[in-house]
Amino acid sequence: MDELLRFFHARYEADNHAYAEVAYRFGGEAILDSHLPMLDLVDMLAREYEVMDPSDTRLAGLRYALRVLAQSYAEHPDYRAEWRP
């Protein structure tokens, strides 16, 4: 799971960088309909998972949710098939 979390963090950084470039070139209005808010929520879930107590009953559900969300990057060269739920 650690590798999946690193993957998420790397995608979050790369996607935010890309959106910053778009905003710089075309103005902030260009990203109003983006999936940028969703990126923030996924990053928040990944960070929550990292600090969650192993005995927390929500851990398995959050692990599954992160694997489902990672499928949106299935075409990325660093995505791994074993991360599928």
Backbone as CSV, one residue per row, in Angstrom:
resi,resn,N_x,N_y,N_z,CA_x,CA_y,CA_z,C_x,C_y,C_z
1,MET,0.812,-1.194,0.000,0.000,0.000,0.000,0.858,1.262,0.000
2,ASP,2.053,1.164,0.557,2.941,2.329,0.588,3.259,2.823,-0.829
3,GLU,3.457,1.883,-1.747,3.773,2.281,-3.118,2.583,2.974,-3.778
4,LEU,1.390,2.493,-3.490,0.199,3.142,-4.035,0.068,4.555,-3.488
5,LEU,0.344,4.743,-2.223,0.270,6.076,-1.631,1.318,7.010,-2.251
6,ARG,2.516,6.503,-2.475,3.541,7.319,-3.146,3.095,7.683,-4.565
7,PHE,2.465,6.728,-5.235,1.937,6.958,-6.573,0.896,8.082,-6.536
8,PHE,-0.031,8.012,-5.577,-1.045,9.057,-5.439,-0.410,10.423,-5.202
9,HIS,0.547,10.472,-4.302,1.191,11.754,-4.003,1.911,12.315,-5.237
10,ALA,2.543,11.452,-5.994,3.236,11.896,-7.211,2.238,12.400,-8.257
11,ARG,1.110,11.704,-8.410,0.088,12.144,-9.359,-0.510,13.477,-8.910
12,TYR,-0.717,13.628,-7.614,-1.267,14.863,-7.067,-0.342,16.046,-7.394
13,GLU,0.935,15.856,-7.159,1.910,16.918,-7.470,1.932,17.234,-8.958
14,ALA,1.995,16.188,-9.776,2.068,16.393,-11.220,0.806,17.066,-11.754
15,ASP,-0.363,16.612,-11.285,-1.614,17.201,-11.757,-1.756,18.648,-11.307
16,ASN,-1.375,18.925,-10.075,-1.443,20.304,-9.600,-0.484,21.201,-10.372
17,HIS,0.684,20.676,-10.686,1.644,21.444,-11.485,1.057,21.747,-12.860
18,ALA,0.419,20.750,-13.449,-0.185,20.950,-14.772,-1.287,22.005,-14.709
19,TYR,-2.113,21.937,-13.668,-3.176,22.938,-13.539,-2.614,24.331,-13.298
20,ALA,-1.531,24.419,-12.551,-0.894,25.719,-12.322,-0.389,26.295,-13.636
21,GLU,0.156,25.451,-14.477,0.633,25.900,-15.789,-0.526,26.402,-16.645
22,VAL,-1.643,25.670,-16.629,-2.823,26.094,-17.389,-3.332,27.434,-16.874
23,ALA,-3.414,27.569,-15.556,-3.885,28.822,-14.963,-2.949,29.977,-15.307
24,TYR,-1.655,29.712,-15.301,-0.678,30.744,-15.636,-0.847,31.208,-17.081
25,ARG,-1.020,30.239,-17.985,-1.096,30.577,-19.409,-2.440,31.160,-19.822
26,PHE,-3.527,30.610,-19.246,-4.857,30.970,-19.738,-5.746,31.663,-18.708
27,GLY,-5.261,31.828,-17.497,-6.055,32.465,-16.454,-6.784,31.438,-15.598
28,GLY,-7.117,31.843,-14.409,-7.765,30.950,-13.457,-9.098,30.396,-13.912
29,GLU,-9.796,31.132,-14.769,-11.095,30.660,-15.253,-10.959,29.362,-16.055
30,ALA,-9.801,29.131,-16.616,-9.583,27.939,-17.443,-9.668,26.649,-16.636
31,ILE,-9.521,26.723,-15.312,-9.550,25.498,-14.512,-10.793,25.390,-13.642
32,LEU,-11.770,26.273,-13.843,-12.967,26.243,-13.012,-13.715,24.912,-13.096
33,ASP,-13.763,24.308,-14.252,-14.475,23.039,-14.420,-13.543,21.833,-14.361
34,SER,-12.395,22.000,-13.744,-11.409,20.923,-13.682,-11.758,19.931,-12.579
35,HIS,-10.980,18.879,-12.514,-11.159,17.911,-11.427,-10.193,18.195,-10.277
36,LEU,-9.717,19.428,-10.216,-8.788,19.842,-9.164,-9.358,19.633,-7.754
37,PRO,-10.630,19.972,-7.492,-11.165,19.690,-6.142,-11.140,18.203,-5.805
38,MET,-11.369,17.361,-6.792,-11.327,15.916,-6.557,-9.915,15.474,-6.211
39,LEU,-8.920,16.065,-6.860,-7.534,15.734,-6.535,-7.243,16.027,-5.070
40,ASP,-7.739,17.153,-4.587,-7.531,17.511,-3.184,-8.179,16.495,-2.250
41,LEU,-9.373,16.041,-2.601,-10.065,15.061,-1.757,-9.348,13.713,-1.741
42,VAL,-8.862,13.279,-2.888,-8.135,12.009,-2.952,-6.840,12.111,-2.157
43,ASP,-6.148,13.231,-2.282,-4.925,13.421,-1.508,-5.230,13.417,-0.014
44,MET,-6.327,14.027,0.370,-6.730,14.043,1.779,-6.981,12.622,2.279
45,LEU,-7.651,11.794,1.465,-7.898,10.403,1.856,-6.591,9.621,1.990
46,ALA,-5.665,9.841,1.068,-4.374,9.149,1.125,-3.618,9.544,2.397
47,ARG,-3.651,10.811,2.726,-2.966,11.268,3.949,-3.660,10.738,5.203
48,GLU,-4.970,10.648,5.165,-5.722,10.087,6.292,-5.336,8.618,6.499
49,TYR,-5.225,7.888,5.384,-4.853,6.483,5.471,-3.478,6.327,6.122
50,GLU,-2.547,7.193,5.761,-1.179,7.096,6.272,-1.096,7.238,7.791
51,VAL,-1.975,8.014,8.376,-1.899,8.248,9.824,-2.939,7.451,10.606
52,MET,-3.747,6.677,9.907,-4.809,5.922,10.568,-4.222,4.776,11.393
53,ASP,-4.775,4.592,12.560,-4.355,3.501,13.438,-4.696,2.164,12.775
54,PRO,-3.775,1.212,12.781,-4.030,-0.091,12.142,-5.245,-0.830,12.703
55,SER,-5.648,-0.490,13.908,-6.817,-1.153,14.490,-8.128,-0.467,14.125
56,ASP,-8.054,0.646,13.418,-9.261,1.383,13.027,-10.084,0.527,12.069
57,THR,-11.355,0.362,12.362,-12.223,-0.495,11.541,-12.485,0.087,10.153
58,ARG,-12.205,1.362,9.955,-12.418,1.987,8.649,-11.256,1.752,7.684
59,LEU,-10.170,1.208,8.172,-8.955,1.063,7.378,-9.186,0.231,6.112
60,ALA,-9.858,-0.896,6.236,-10.091,-1.760,5.070,-10.939,-1.055,4.021
61,GLY,-11.952,-0.328,4.453,-12.806,0.390,3.513,-12.060,1.502,2.804
62,LEU,-11.230,2.211,3.544,-10.444,3.286,2.947,-9.414,2.721,1.976
63,ARG,-8.803,1.596,2.327,-7.850,0.943,1.427,-8.541,0.589,0.112
64,TYR,-9.734,0.020,0.201,-10.488,-0.355,-0.993,-10.828,0.893,-1.820
65,ALA,-11.288,1.950,-1.153,-11.650,3.181,-1.856,-10.452,3.766,-2.601
66,LEU,-9.300,3.764,-1.971,-8.104,4.286,-2.631,-7.741,3.445,-3.853
67,ARG,-7.905,2.158,-3.763,-7.624,1.303,-4.925,-8.600,1.582,-6.073
68,VAL,-9.848,1.822,-5.721,-10.841,2.159,-6.740,-10.481,3.493,-7.390
69,LEU,-10.154,4.482,-6.573,-9.797,5.796,-7.106,-8.539,5.752,-7.962
70,ALA,-7.621,4.887,-7.622,-6.376,4.773,-8.394,-6.631,4.288,-9.813
71,GLN,-7.746,3.618,-10.030,-8.039,3.112,-11.370,-8.192,4.229,-12.398
72,SER,-8.453,5.445,-11.928,-8.543,6.560,-12.878,-7.191,6.834,-13.535
73,TYR,-6.130,6.297,-12.957,-4.775,6.443,-13.518,-4.291,5.139,-14.154
74,ALA,-5.192,4.239,-14.463,-4.809,2.917,-14.971,-3.952,2.990,-16.237
75,GLU,-4.084,4.043,-16.997,-3.300,4.194,-18.234,-1.926,4.809,-17.980
76,HIS,-1.679,5.258,-16.776,-0.387,5.865,-16.446,0.679,4.768,-16.415
77,PRO,1.868,5.027,-16.940,2.900,3.987,-16.995,3.356,3.470,-15.618
78,ASP,3.167,4.243,-14.573,3.580,3.793,-13.240,2.482,3.060,-12.471
79,TYR,1.283,3.003,-13.041,0.179,2.297,-12.382,0.447,0.793,-12.428
80,ARG,0.106,0.108,-11.360,0.341,-1.340,-11.278,-0.999,-2.096,-11.200
81,ALA,-1.096,-3.138,-11.964,-2.339,-3.926,-12.015,-2.699,-4.493,-10.641
82,GLU,-1.729,-4.776,-9.793,-2.034,-5.366,-8.478,-2.739,-4.375,-7.542
83,TRP,-2.822,-3.111,-7.931,-3.513,-2.135,-7.110,-5.022,-2.175,-7.348
84,ARG,-5.466,-2.886,-8.377,-6.904,-2.964,-8.627,-7.585,-3.622,-7.442
85,PRO,-8.810,-3.147,-7.155,-9.534,-3.747,-6.012,-9.947,-5.186,-6.283
